[in-house]
Each structure stands twice: as structure tokens, then as C-alpha cells.
């Protein structure tokens, strides 16, 4: 096999057992990279490791093959005892073509293992990627340990007996690489074998080819004498006993909405219009027919949110979802839900902007829009899940608030949370909260805007309830009778009532708390949403150096949680880390008149814990 393998650049790899390992796959968008990553994540979880993933794919539906615009990547960090991020840098990079090598080499740590498909290093392939010379031969990769394998050629040999054509043979190379990776990390192939059989049941020749490629890649690792020192093993996870499954943020959000339907007894109507990266939620929810959730794909974003408002008026729970551009279009109808005081959940899977921006990349740019982005004084609650699995609980919490306080609730997810995967302990269904709504049926003394003394929520009345005919809408209402009113003093009163209603949500929600570290100290690291893992990891490492540093993470962003100001004032300095230009920082500065500092990144990629750690250490030196 010497013509298919070049081990001259491999060198010494080092220890075979590590606490955690980061592997990254990269190739053309047609190479099945996301499938390769997903199956690796599944096998990793079944092997008893904790994990976090980062799918990183292009916005182009099908860029020209072999170009840098069409490169798709998938990164996974696994091991134990606890994994909080997808990893700052890869230990192993598998590159299927020159374009993947060029665009992803910077993600590989110095001295890391680079596996390159030697069969892709053709003159045309190198030129399309922008290489003037073969980088595997000109010394530019000398800082890495390199393994050149003709994955394309070996796959063709492996699948020859299955009867598939040349094109299909090429499409099986991701399974060949998967087999090699499974050998490297000690993963079992059984689950992937079963998936192949089920997925390609109607095309047995394809199933046979993919299985043959998987087995050939694994056998290659065992027999090619490429060095037992690259057979890496990661530490096991330390988990509470229970039933686990691997979920993405999209999966968890969908199951959370299904749980809302079960816990509330309401029909959940998910009304949306396709937009990246929120569209995946519609796909998952559409498969939950019969689980209390119905889906409606509208003709545009405005129609979608208006349909959701109508579903809530009719006595169900309307839910709408989109990403930043779509949320801008929904703003007017969101204001209608605020004025009519109806429960509504709006899920914003944030992406990098402005305008079309970078549709498949993550950003936290919609916070101020979520809080203030409606005309007039139109307050609503804003939540942000911290991890993929936290999306399940965030959906239930949003429903509890929306139903209990008769208000719209915005959930700020993002492209990273929605697409990333992690193990999730399946909750006990009997332990989920009861969020059964109370509908007004007694006509005695009824007015549509009479308010609960504690929550200030108005009564919810199903249309057609005997003797409770009423009108609601976008025009201002009298605070006493609910009739249309243009009285200046009444408008002032209603504006203040709606604002106070939102403020009172904080009284029934968990207070702010330190996530990691002391209750007071030198520096408090504050974050929200998908920055959770990097911030917690960075704080732990800084604390291990003996510094008094804490980490506070906000799930409720509006109203701000109880006790937040006291915690903020317990630290000498505050740094707010965000994937934007400083939106939460400005809110904290304005609200509490504190000199909060910022650590801000708007690259479309998740924060790196090492970057946060370095920033905090520099602050400690000042």
C-alpha cells in the first residue's frame, strides 16, 4: 500500500490517552461532512464520552465543487469528565480536498495531526483552491504531523464489489474516513452500521457500498502500520445515571414545544416562513404530528406571525420562529400581541448580519432588537438558552411566562446553539411543570382588561365562550372597560401597566446567581446565550491560577433578574463577553450606572475559551 500512503511527515504523535480530543472534518459540501460529524458524535456518546459539536457549513446551497466557498466543516470535542465547548483548536484535522485544507488549516493546533486525502491533490484541485504549489510538498505544513492517504482511491477499491457506479463510490469516502476515525478513537461501528441499513433500505447497493467503506477504513487503521501512537483514547464522562440521548438545540427546542403541548393541554401552532438557520425547527416539528403540535408554513414572515397571534386568540398557543431579518419583519405583529396582551412565543435563531449577512454563522446581534425593536412602548420578555439541551427548558419556561403573564416571549437562540449537539439527560415526564392555563368562563363583572392583582395579566377568554363576547386588538383600550380609548391619561396608564406587567415576571423567575466562582472578587465575567461554555471554561482556568474571578450567565435578559445588581456590585470589575459589539454591556451600564467593560467578537464563530482566559488575565494585570 505504499503508493496509497505517505507516512514520511507523521513523526511522533505523543500520548495515546487524553482528557479530551478535538477532531475536525472538512471537505466539499457534497462530501457528506455533516453526516460524518453526526455519526462521530453519536458513536462518541455511545462510547461514554461527553461532547460538544460545531457544525460549520457554507451559506451557498451548492458552490462550485472544489472551491473555498463550498467548504463544509464539522468539529467535535469529546472526553471527560465534562465538555463545555467544541474546542478552541483541533488536535486532528481531516481534509478531503485542497480547498478544505486551505480554509481550515488555521483551526489545527501546532503539532496537530493532519490527515489529507492524497487523491484530491490534483493540479486542477490545487488551482481551484488557490494553491500555486502542492502544500504537502513545499514545506508549508512542516509545523504539523501529516498523514497522506489516498482516501478516494482506497474507497473505490473497497466498494468495487457492491455494484455502485463511480459517482456513488466517490460519495462513500466519508464512510471510509469514518471507519478510520472510529479505529483511531476506539469507537464501535455497530450503531452506524444499523443507521446505514435503515437509511438506505430501499437502495441495498448503496448500503453495501457505505458499509464496505466504513469497514475498509477501520481495517486500514488496524493493518496499514501507520502507527499505534495515533490510536487516541479520551477520558470518560462523569454523568448522573439516567437515560441520555444526543440532541441539537433544534431537537431540544422542538421537544420542548411538544412538552409544552403535553403540560398545558393547549394546541401549539408553529407558524413560520423558511429562513436559515431557523428552518430546521420547522422540519423537526413537522415530524411531531399527533403530539399536540401543528405546523404552518406561511407565504411570508408577516403572515406567519399573524397566524400565530390568531392561534393564541383562538385559545391555543401561537409560536413563530425566524432569524434576524425575519424578526424585523415580524415587529409590527409582535406589537399587536403586546397591545392585545396575548401569549405568544417568538424564537429567533440569530445569525450574523446585518441584512443577509452570513446566514449560516453565529452572532448575538439581536438582543437590543428583541428588547426594544418594536414601535411605541411595546415591552415583552426575552430569554436566551445557554446550551443546546437548555433549549428544552427554555421553551417550557417561555410558555409558562407567556401563558401566566399574557405576553409575548422572545427566545434568543443562535446558529451555534441550534446546530451544535451534546448529550442530554431525558427528563422524567411526570416531573415537568404543570402550565395548564386558566380560561375565564364566569361572565360576572367581566371586562377584557381587568387584571390579576399579582401578575397584572388580563383574563384569557376563548372565542365563543357564552356571555363573554369581547373585543381586543391593536387600538388602545380603556384600562377600566377595555373599550377603545384615545384619552391621553388612559394611554399613559396602560403604557405603565404593560411595562409593570413585564417587570413583575422577574418575581416568579429564578434570581441571578453565580455560575462559577466566588460570590465576590476581582472580576466578574458576564455572558448570555451560547457563550456559556467558553466563559465557564475560561473562568475555571483563571480560578485554578488562584484568582478571585466569577462567572454569571443570564437566561432572562428582559426583565433583568432579581439580585443582579447586588452581584455586579460585589466585584471590583465587570467584563461582559458577547458575540456582538457590546449590547448587554450597554444595557448594564445604563441600568446600573456601572463601568462594565466588554470582550466582543463578531467573526461568526463561537468565542474561544482561551481568548477569554487571556483577556481576563490581562485585566488582572492592569
Coordinates of C-alpha atoms in Angstrom, one line a residue:
X1 CA 0.0 0.0 0.0
X2 CA 3.0 2.3 -0.2
X3 CA 1.5 4.0 -3.2
X4 CA -1.6 5.0 -1.3
X5 CA 0.1 6.1 2.0
X6 CA 2.8 8.6 2.7
X7 CA 3.8 8.5 6.4
X8 CA 7.0 10.4 5.9
X9 CA 5.6 13.5 7.6
X10 CA 3.9 11.7 10.5
X11 CA 6.6 11.9 13.1
X12 CA 5.8 11.2 16.8
X13 CA 2.3 11.8 17.9
X14 CA 2.7 11.5 21.6
X15 CA 0.5 10.2 24.4
X16 CA -2.4 7.9 23.4
X17 CA -4.7 8.9 26.3
X18 CA -6.0 12.4 26.8
X19 CA -8.7 14.1 28.9
X20 CA -10.3 15.4 25.7
X21 CA -9.7 15.3 22.0
X22 CA -10.8 17.8 19.3
X23 CA -11.3 16.5 15.8
X24 CA -12.4 18.5 12.8
X25 CA -13.6 17.2 9.4
X26 CA -13.6 19.5 6.3
X27 CA -14.4 18.9 2.7
X28 CA -16.7 19.9 -0.2
X29 CA -20.4 20.5 0.7
X30 CA -21.1 17.3 -1.3
X31 CA -18.7 15.1 0.7
X32 CA -21.1 14.3 3.5
X33 CA -19.1 16.2 6.1
X34 CA -22.1 16.9 8.3
X35 CA -23.2 13.2 8.2
X36 CA -19.6 12.2 9.0
X37 CA -19.6 14.5 12.0
X38 CA -23.0 13.5 13.2
X39 CA -22.1 9.8 13.2
X40 CA -18.9 10.5 15.0
X41 CA -20.8 12.4 17.7
X42 CA -23.3 9.5 18.0
X43 CA -20.5 6.9 18.4
X44 CA -18.7 9.2 20.8
X45 CA -21.7 9.5 23.1
X46 CA -22.3 5.7 23.0
X47 CA -18.6 5.2 24.0
X48 CA -19.3 7.0 27.2
X49 CA -17.8 10.4 26.5
X50 CA -19.1 13.9 27.0
X51 CA -19.1 16.0 23.9
X52 CA -19.9 19.3 22.2
X53 CA -20.0 19.8 18.4
X54 CA -19.7 22.7 16.0
X55 CA -21.2 22.2 12.5
X56 CA -19.7 24.9 10.2
X57 CA -21.2 24.8 6.8
X58 CA -21.4 27.3 3.9
X59 CA -24.3 29.6 3.1
X60 CA -24.2 28.6 -0.6
X61 CA -26.6 25.7 -1.5
X62 CA -24.1 24.3 -3.9
X63 CA -20.9 26.3 -4.6
X64 CA -18.7 25.1 -7.4
X65 CA -17.0 21.8 -6.4
X66 CA -13.5 22.2 -5.0
X67 CA -13.8 25.9 -4.3
X68 CA -13.2 27.5 -0.9
X69 CA -16.8 28.9 -1.0
X70 CA -18.2 25.4 -0.8
X71 CA -16.2 24.0 2.1
X72 CA -18.2 22.4 4.9
X73 CA -16.7 21.5 8.3
X74 CA -17.7 19.8 11.5
X75 CA -15.8 20.0 14.7
X76 CA -16.3 17.9 17.8
X77 CA -14.6 17.9 21.2
X78 CA -15.1 14.8 23.4
X79 CA -13.8 13.2 26.5
X80 CA -14.4 13.9 30.2
X81 CA -15.3 14.5 32.8
X82 CA -17.2 17.5 31.4
X83 CA -17.0 19.1 28.0
X84 CA -18.3 22.6 27.7
X85 CA -17.2 23.7 24.2
X86 CA -16.4 22.3 20.8
X87 CA -12.7 23.2 21.4
X88 CA -10.5 26.1 20.6
X89 CA -8.2 24.2 18.2
X90 CA -8.3 20.8 16.6
X91 CA -5.9 18.0 17.6
X92 CA -6.8 16.2 14.3
X93 CA -7.9 17.7 11.0
X94 CA -9.2 15.5 8.2
X95 CA -9.2 17.4 4.9
X96 CA -10.9 15.9 1.9
X97 CA -9.6 18.4 -0.7
X98 CA -7.2 21.3 -1.1
X99 CA -9.9 23.9 -0.5
X100 CA -10.8 22.3 2.8
X101 CA -7.1 22.3 3.8
X102 CA -6.7 25.9 2.9
X103 CA -9.7 27.2 4.7
X104 CA -9.4 25.0 7.8
X105 CA -5.7 24.7 8.5
X106 CA -5.8 27.6 10.9
X107 CA -8.1 25.6 13.2
X108 CA -5.4 22.9 13.7
X109 CA -3.1 23.4 16.7
X110 CA 0.6 23.5 16.1
X111 CA 1.9 19.9 16.1
X112 CA -1.5 18.6 15.4
X113 CA -2.3 15.6 13.2
X114 CA -3.3 16.5 9.6
X115 CA -4.9 13.7 7.5
X116 CA -5.2 14.7 3.9
X117 CA -6.9 12.8 1.0
X118 CA -3.9 12.4 -1.3
X119 CA -6.2 11.5 -4.2
X120 CA -7.6 15.1 -4.2
X121 CA -4.2 16.8 -4.6
X122 CA -4.6 17.1 -8.4
X123 CA -3.4 20.1 -10.4
X124 CA -6.9 21.3 -11.0
X125 CA -7.9 20.8 -7.4
X126 CA -4.9 22.8 -6.2
X127 CA -5.6 25.6 -8.6
X128 CA -9.3 25.9 -7.7
X129 CA -8.3 26.2 -4.0
X130 CA -5.8 29.0 -4.9
X131 CA -2.6 27.0 -4.3
X132 CA 0.4 27.7 -6.6
X133 CA 2.1 24.6 -5.4
X134 CA 1.2 21.4 -3.5
X135 CA 1.4 22.4 0.2
X136 CA 2.1 18.8 1.2
X137 CA 5.4 19.0 -0.7
X138 CA 6.6 22.6 -0.3
X139 CA 7.3 22.6 3.4
X140 CA 4.5 24.9 4.4
X141 CA 3.0 22.2 6.6
X142 CA 6.2 21.4 8.5
X143 CA 4.6 22.6 11.8
X144 CA 2.1 19.7 11.7
X145 CA 2.2 15.9 11.8
X146 CA 0.8 14.8 8.4
X147 CA -0.7 11.6 7.1
X148 CA -1.3 11.4 3.4
X149 CA -3.8 8.7 2.4
X150 CA -5.4 8.2 -0.9
X151 CA -8.9 8.0 0.6
X152 CA -10.6 8.4 -2.8
X153 CA -8.6 5.5 -4.3
X154 CA -9.0 3.2 -1.3
X155 CA -12.7 3.9 -1.2
X156 CA -13.1 2.9 -4.8
X157 CA -11.3 -0.4 -4.1
X158 CA -13.4 -1.1 -1.1
X159 CA -16.8 -0.6 -2.8
X160 CA -16.0 -2.2 -6.1
X161 CA -17.8 -5.4 -5.2
X162 CA -21.0 -3.6 -4.2
X163 CA -22.0 -2.8 -7.8
X164 CA -22.3 1.0 -7.4
X165 CA -21.1 3.4 -10.0
X166 CA -18.0 5.7 -9.9
X167 CA -20.0 8.6 -8.6
X168 CA -21.5 6.7 -5.7
X169 CA -18.1 5.2 -4.9
X170 CA -16.8 8.7 -4.5
X171 CA -19.7 9.6 -2.3
X172 CA -18.8 6.8 0.1
X173 CA -15.4 8.2 1.0
X174 CA -16.8 9.9 4.1
X175 CA -17.7 6.5 5.5
X176 CA -14.2 5.3 4.8
X177 CA -12.8 8.2 6.8
X178 CA -15.4 7.5 9.5
X179 CA -14.1 3.9 9.8
X180 CA -10.5 5.2 10.2
X181 CA -11.6 7.7 12.8
X182 CA -13.5 5.0 14.7
X183 CA -10.4 2.9 14.8
X184 CA -8.3 5.9 16.0
X185 CA -10.7 6.7 18.9
X186 CA -11.8 3.2 19.7
X187 CA -15.5 3.8 18.7
X188 CA -17.9 0.9 17.9
X189 CA -19.2 0.8 14.4
X190 CA -22.5 -1.1 15.3
X191 CA -24.7 2.0 15.6
X192 CA -23.5 3.4 12.3
X193 CA -23.9 0.1 10.6
X194 CA -27.5 0.0 11.8
X195 CA -28.1 3.5 10.6
X196 CA -26.8 2.7 7.2
X197 CA -29.0 -0.3 6.8
X198 CA -32.1 1.7 7.9
X199 CA -31.3 4.9 5.9
X200 CA -30.5 3.1 2.6
X201 CA -33.0 0.2 2.9
X202 CA -34.5 1.0 -0.5
X203 CA -31.1 1.1 -2.2
X204 CA -29.3 -2.0 -0.9
X205 CA -26.3 -1.4 -3.2
X206 CA -25.7 2.0 -1.6
X207 CA -26.0 0.4 1.9
X208 CA -23.5 -2.2 0.9
X209 CA -21.1 0.3 -0.5
X210 CA -21.2 2.6 2.6
X211 CA -20.8 -0.4 4.9
X212 CA -17.9 -1.7 2.9
X213 CA -16.2 1.7 3.0
X214 CA -16.8 2.0 6.8
X215 CA -15.2 -1.4 7.4
X216 CA -12.3 -0.7 5.0
X217 CA -11.4 2.5 6.7
X218 CA -11.4 0.7 10.1
X219 CA -9.4 -2.2 8.7
X220 CA -6.9 0.2 7.2
X221 CA -6.2 1.6 10.6
X222 CA -5.6 -1.8 12.0
X223 CA -3.4 -3.2 9.3
X224 CA -1.5 -0.4 7.5
X225 CA 1.1 0.1 10.2
X226 CA 0.5 3.8 10.3
X227 CA 1.5 3.8 14.0
X228 CA -0.4 2.8 17.1
X229 CA 0.6 6.1 18.5
X230 CA -2.3 7.8 16.6
X231 CA -4.8 5.5 18.2
X232 CA -6.1 8.1 20.7
X233 CA -8.3 7.5 23.7
X234 CA -10.3 10.1 25.6
X235 CA -11.4 10.2 29.3
X236 CA -14.9 9.0 30.1
X237 CA -17.6 11.4 31.1
X238 CA -19.0 11.6 34.7
X239 CA -22.7 11.7 34.4
X240 CA -25.6 11.3 36.7
X241 CA -27.2 7.9 36.0
X242 CA -30.2 8.1 33.6
X243 CA -31.3 7.8 30.0
X244 CA -29.3 10.0 27.7
X245 CA -29.6 11.0 24.0
X246 CA -27.6 13.3 21.9
X247 CA -29.6 16.4 20.9
X248 CA -29.0 19.6 18.9
X249 CA -30.5 22.9 20.0
X250 CA -33.1 22.5 17.3
X251 CA -34.1 19.0 18.5
X252 CA -34.3 20.2 22.1
X253 CA -36.4 23.2 21.2
X254 CA -38.8 21.0 19.2
X255 CA -39.2 18.6 22.1
X256 CA -39.6 21.4 24.5
X257 CA -42.6 22.7 22.4
X258 CA -44.1 19.2 22.3
X259 CA -43.7 19.1 26.1
X260 CA -45.5 22.5 26.3
X261 CA -48.4 21.0 24.5
X262 CA -48.5 18.0 26.8
X263 CA -48.1 20.0 30.0
X264 CA -50.5 22.8 29.1
X265 CA -53.2 20.8 27.2
X266 CA -53.0 23.5 24.5
X267 CA -52.6 23.0 20.8
X268 CA -49.3 24.5 19.9
X269 CA -49.3 26.1 16.5
X270 CA -45.9 26.7 15.0
X271 CA -46.2 29.3 12.2
X272 CA -43.2 30.2 10.2
X273 CA -41.5 31.1 6.9
X274 CA -38.3 29.3 5.8
X275 CA -35.1 31.1 6.7
X276 CA -31.6 29.9 7.5
X277 CA -30.8 28.8 10.2
X278 CA -34.3 28.7 11.7
X279 CA -35.8 26.4 9.0
X280 CA -34.6 23.2 10.7
X281 CA -37.0 23.7 13.6
X282 CA -40.0 23.6 11.1
X283 CA -38.6 20.3 9.7
X284 CA -38.3 18.7 13.1
X285 CA -41.7 19.9 14.4
X286 CA -43.4 18.8 11.2
X287 CA -42.5 15.2 12.2
X288 CA -44.3 15.6 15.5
X289 CA -47.8 15.4 14.1
X290 CA -50.1 14.0 16.7
X291 CA -48.0 15.2 19.6
X292 CA -50.1 18.4 20.2
X293 CA -48.1 20.5 17.7
X294 CA -49.3 21.6 14.3
X295 CA -47.1 23.4 11.8
X296 CA -48.0 26.1 9.2
X297 CA -45.6 27.4 6.5
X298 CA -46.9 30.8 5.6
X299 CA -46.3 32.8 2.5
X300 CA -44.1 35.3 4.3
X301 CA -42.8 36.3 7.7
X302 CA -45.7 38.7 8.4
X303 CA -48.3 36.2 7.6
X304 CA -46.6 33.6 9.8
X305 CA -46.5 35.8 13.0
X306 CA -50.1 37.0 12.4
X307 CA -51.2 33.4 12.1
X308 CA -49.5 32.7 15.4
X309 CA -51.3 35.6 17.1
X310 CA -54.5 34.3 15.7
X311 CA -53.8 30.9 17.1
X312 CA -53.3 32.4 20.6
X313 CA -56.5 34.5 20.3
X314 CA -58.4 31.3 19.4
X315 CA -57.3 29.6 22.7
X316 CA -54.1 27.8 21.6
X317 CA -50.5 28.8 21.9
X318 CA -49.1 30.5 18.9
X319 CA -45.4 30.1 18.2
X320 CA -43.4 31.7 15.4
X321 CA -39.8 31.3 14.5
X322 CA -37.2 33.0 12.3
X323 CA -33.8 34.6 12.2
X324 CA -32.8 38.3 12.4
X325 CA -34.1 39.6 9.1
X326 CA -37.4 37.7 9.6
X327 CA -37.7 39.0 13.2
X328 CA -37.5 42.6 11.8
X329 CA -40.5 41.9 9.6
X330 CA -42.5 40.4 12.5
X331 CA -42.0 43.5 14.6
X332 CA -45.4 45.1 13.9
X333 CA -47.4 42.0 14.6
X334 CA -45.4 41.4 17.8
X335 CA -46.6 44.9 18.8
X336 CA -50.1 43.7 18.1
X337 CA -49.6 40.8 20.5
X338 CA -48.3 43.2 23.2
X339 CA -51.3 45.5 22.7
X340 CA -53.8 42.7 22.7
X341 CA -52.0 41.0 25.6
X342 CA -51.9 37.5 24.1
X343 CA -49.5 34.7 24.9
X344 CA -47.0 34.2 22.0
X345 CA -43.6 32.7 21.7
X346 CA -41.2 34.0 19.1
X347 CA -37.9 32.0 18.5
X348 CA -35.1 34.0 17.0
X349 CA -32.2 31.7 15.8
X350 CA -29.7 34.6 15.4
X351 CA -27.3 34.7 12.6
X352 CA -24.5 37.1 11.6
X353 CA -25.8 40.3 10.0
X354 CA -26.7 43.0 9.1
X355 CA -29.1 42.3 6.2
X356 CA -28.4 38.9 4.7
X357 CA -25.0 38.9 6.4
X358 CA -23.6 35.4 6.9
X359 CA -26.7 33.2 7.1
X360 CA -25.0 30.1 8.5
X361 CA -22.8 31.8 11.0
X362 CA -23.5 32.6 14.7
X363 CA -23.9 36.0 16.2
X364 CA -25.7 37.6 19.2
X365 CA -26.6 40.8 17.3
X366 CA -30.4 40.8 18.0
X367 CA -30.5 41.5 21.8
X368 CA -31.4 45.1 21.6
X369 CA -33.9 44.5 18.8
X370 CA -35.6 41.8 20.9
X371 CA -35.9 44.1 23.9
X372 CA -36.7 47.4 22.1
X373 CA -37.3 46.6 18.4
X374 CA -41.0 47.4 18.1
X375 CA -42.6 50.8 17.5
X376 CA -44.1 52.5 20.5
X377 CA -43.7 51.3 24.1
X378 CA -44.2 47.6 23.5
X379 CA -42.3 45.6 26.2
X380 CA -42.1 41.8 26.2
X381 CA -40.0 39.1 27.9
X382 CA -36.7 37.9 26.4
X383 CA -35.0 34.6 27.3
X384 CA -31.8 33.0 26.0
X385 CA -30.9 29.3 26.4
X386 CA -27.2 28.7 27.2
X387 CA -26.6 25.3 25.6
X388 CA -28.3 23.0 23.0
X389 CA -30.0 20.9 25.7
X390 CA -31.1 24.1 27.6
X391 CA -33.4 24.9 24.6
X392 CA -35.8 22.3 26.0
X393 CA -36.2 24.0 29.4
X394 CA -36.2 27.5 27.7
X395 CA -39.2 26.5 25.6
X396 CA -41.1 25.4 28.7
X397 CA -40.1 28.5 30.7
X398 CA -41.2 30.7 27.8
X399 CA -44.6 29.1 27.7
X400 CA -45.0 29.4 31.4
X401 CA -44.3 33.1 31.2
X402 CA -46.4 33.7 28.1
X403 CA -49.4 31.9 29.5
X404 CA -49.2 33.1 33.1
X405 CA -48.5 36.7 32.2
X406 CA -50.4 37.0 28.9
X407 CA -47.5 38.4 26.9
X408 CA -45.2 37.6 24.0
X409 CA -41.9 36.0 24.9
X410 CA -38.8 36.0 22.6
X411 CA -36.3 33.2 22.8
X412 CA -32.9 34.2 21.5
X413 CA -31.1 31.1 20.2
X414 CA -28.4 31.3 17.6
X415 CA -26.9 29.3 14.8
X416 CA -24.3 27.7 17.1
X417 CA -26.8 26.5 19.7
X418 CA -29.3 25.4 17.1
X419 CA -26.8 23.2 15.2
X420 CA -24.4 22.1 17.9
X421 CA -25.0 18.7 19.7
X422 CA -24.4 17.5 23.2
X423 CA -25.6 14.6 25.4
X424 CA -28.9 15.4 27.2
X425 CA -30.4 13.5 30.1
X426 CA -34.0 12.8 29.1
X427 CA -36.2 14.3 31.9
X428 CA -38.9 12.4 33.8
X429 CA -42.2 13.4 32.1
X430 CA -44.0 13.4 35.4
X431 CA -41.6 15.9 36.9
X432 CA -42.3 18.5 34.2
X433 CA -44.1 21.6 35.4
X434 CA -47.9 22.0 35.1
X435 CA -48.5 25.0 32.9
X436 CA -52.3 24.5 32.4
X437 CA -53.9 27.8 31.5
X438 CA -56.9 29.3 33.3
X439 CA -59.6 30.5 30.8
X440 CA -62.2 32.9 32.0
X441 CA -65.7 31.4 31.9
X442 CA -67.5 33.4 34.5
X443 CA -69.3 36.4 33.0
X444 CA -69.9 38.2 36.3
X445 CA -68.1 41.5 36.3
X446 CA -66.1 40.6 33.2
X447 CA -64.0 43.1 31.4
X448 CA -61.3 42.0 28.9
X449 CA -58.6 44.1 30.5
X450 CA -59.3 43.6 34.2
X451 CA -56.0 42.4 35.7
X452 CA -54.7 39.8 38.1
X453 CA -53.6 41.6 41.3
X454 CA -50.2 39.8 41.3
X455 CA -49.2 39.4 37.6
X456 CA -51.3 42.2 36.1
X457 CA -52.3 39.6 33.4
X458 CA -55.6 40.2 31.7
X459 CA -58.1 37.2 31.5
X460 CA -57.8 34.8 28.6
X461 CA -61.2 34.0 27.0
X462 CA -61.8 31.5 24.3
X463 CA -63.9 33.0 21.4
X464 CA -67.4 31.6 21.7
X465 CA -67.5 31.3 25.5
X466 CA -71.1 32.1 26.5
X467 CA -71.8 35.7 27.6
X468 CA -68.1 36.7 27.3
X469 CA -68.2 38.4 23.9
X470 CA -65.4 40.9 23.8
X471 CA -63.1 42.9 21.5
X472 CA -59.4 43.2 21.6
X473 CA -56.9 44.5 19.0
X474 CA -54.2 47.0 18.3
X475 CA -56.1 50.2 19.1
X476 CA -55.6 51.5 22.7
X477 CA -58.1 50.3 25.2
X478 CA -59.5 51.8 28.3
X479 CA -57.8 50.4 31.4
X480 CA -61.2 50.0 33.1
X481 CA -63.6 48.8 30.4
X482 CA -61.5 47.6 27.5
X483 CA -63.3 49.9 25.1
X484 CA -61.3 51.8 22.5
X485 CA -59.8 54.9 24.1
X486 CA -57.8 57.9 22.9
X487 CA -57.7 59.6 26.3
X488 CA -54.1 60.8 27.0
X489 CA -54.2 59.9 30.7
X490 CA -55.5 56.4 29.9
X491 CA -52.8 55.8 27.3
X492 CA -50.2 56.8 29.9
X493 CA -51.8 54.4 32.4
X494 CA -51.9 51.5 30.0
X495 CA -48.3 52.0 28.9
X496 CA -47.2 51.9 32.5
X497 CA -49.4 48.8 33.3
X498 CA -47.9 46.9 30.4
X499 CA -44.4 47.8 31.4
X500 CA -45.0 46.9 35.1
X501 CA -46.5 43.6 34.0
X502 CA -43.3 42.6 32.3
X503 CA -41.2 43.8 35.3
X504 CA -43.2 41.5 37.6
X505 CA -42.1 38.5 35.6
X506 CA -38.8 38.7 37.4
X507 CA -40.6 38.0 40.7
X508 CA -41.6 34.5 39.6
X509 CA -38.4 33.7 37.8
X510 CA -35.2 32.4 39.3
X511 CA -32.9 35.2 40.6
X512 CA -29.5 35.9 39.2
X513 CA -26.8 33.6 40.5
X514 CA -23.1 33.0 40.2
X515 CA -22.5 30.1 37.8
X516 CA -18.8 29.5 38.7
X517 CA -16.5 31.0 41.3
X518 CA -16.9 33.2 44.4
X519 CA -19.8 35.5 45.3
X520 CA -17.4 38.5 45.3
X521 CA -13.9 39.1 44.0
X522 CA -11.8 40.9 41.5
X523 CA -13.5 40.2 38.2
X524 CA -17.0 39.1 37.2
X525 CA -17.4 37.6 33.7
X526 CA -20.9 38.1 32.5
X527 CA -22.5 36.4 29.5
X528 CA -25.7 35.1 27.9
X529 CA -26.7 32.5 25.3
X530 CA -24.1 30.3 23.6
X531 CA -21.1 32.0 25.2
X532 CA -21.8 29.8 28.3
X533 CA -19.3 27.0 27.7
X534 CA -16.3 29.2 26.7
X535 CA -16.9 31.6 29.6
X536 CA -17.3 28.9 32.2
X537 CA -14.2 27.1 30.9
X538 CA -12.2 30.2 30.9
X539 CA -13.3 31.2 34.4
X540 CA -12.4 27.8 35.8
X541 CA -8.9 28.0 34.3
X542 CA -8.3 31.5 35.7
X543 CA -9.6 30.4 39.1
X544 CA -7.2 27.5 39.0
X545 CA -4.4 30.1 39.0
X546 CA -5.6 31.4 42.3
X547 CA -7.6 34.4 41.1
X548 CA -11.0 35.6 42.6
X549 CA -13.0 35.5 39.4
X550 CA -16.6 34.6 38.9
X551 CA -18.9 33.8 36.0
X552 CA -22.6 34.9 35.9
X553 CA -24.7 33.8 33.0
X554 CA -28.2 35.3 32.2
X555 CA -31.0 33.3 30.8
X556 CA -33.6 36.0 31.4
X557 CA -32.5 39.2 29.6
X558 CA -35.7 41.2 30.0
X559 CA -36.7 41.9 32.6
X560 CA -33.3 41.6 34.2
X561 CA -33.4 39.0 37.0
X562 CA -33.7 39.8 40.7
X563 CA -30.4 40.2 42.6
X564 CA -28.4 41.1 39.5
X565 CA -27.3 44.5 40.7
X566 CA -26.1 43.1 44.1
X567 CA -23.9 40.5 42.4
X568 CA -22.5 43.1 39.9
X569 CA -21.5 45.4 42.7
X570 CA -19.8 42.6 44.6
X571 CA -16.9 42.5 42.1
X572 CA -14.3 45.2 41.5
X573 CA -14.5 44.9 37.7
X574 CA -17.1 43.5 35.3
X575 CA -16.4 42.2 31.8
X576 CA -19.4 41.3 29.6
X577 CA -18.4 38.8 26.9
X578 CA -20.6 38.8 23.8
X579 CA -20.7 37.9 20.1
X580 CA -21.7 41.4 19.2
X581 CA -20.3 44.9 19.7
X582 CA -21.4 45.2 23.3
X583 CA -25.2 45.2 23.6
X584 CA -25.7 43.6 27.0
X585 CA -22.7 45.7 28.3
X586 CA -24.5 48.9 27.3
X587 CA -27.7 47.8 29.0
X588 CA -25.9 47.0 32.2
X589 CA -24.1 50.3 32.1
X590 CA -27.3 52.2 31.5
X591 CA -29.4 50.3 34.0
X592 CA -27.0 50.2 36.9
X593 CA -24.5 53.0 36.1
X594 CA -21.6 50.6 36.5
X595 CA -18.4 50.8 34.4
X596 CA -18.9 47.4 32.8
X597 CA -16.2 46.5 30.2
X598 CA -16.6 44.4 27.1
X599 CA -15.0 41.5 25.4
X600 CA -16.5 41.4 22.0
X601 CA -16.2 39.2 18.9
X602 CA -18.2 39.4 15.7
X603 CA -16.5 36.8 13.5
X604 CA -19.5 34.5 13.0
X605 CA -17.7 31.8 15.1
X606 CA -18.1 30.9 18.8
X607 CA -16.0 32.5 21.4
X608 CA -12.8 30.6 22.3
X609 CA -12.2 30.0 25.9
X610 CA -8.5 30.6 25.6
X611 CA -9.2 34.1 24.2
X612 CA -11.5 34.9 27.1
X613 CA -8.9 33.5 29.6
X614 CA -6.1 35.6 28.1
X615 CA -8.3 38.7 28.3
X616 CA -9.3 38.2 31.9
X617 CA -5.6 37.6 32.8
X618 CA -4.6 40.9 31.1
X619 CA -7.3 42.6 33.2
X620 CA -5.9 41.2 36.4
X621 CA -2.5 42.5 35.5
X622 CA -3.8 46.1 34.9

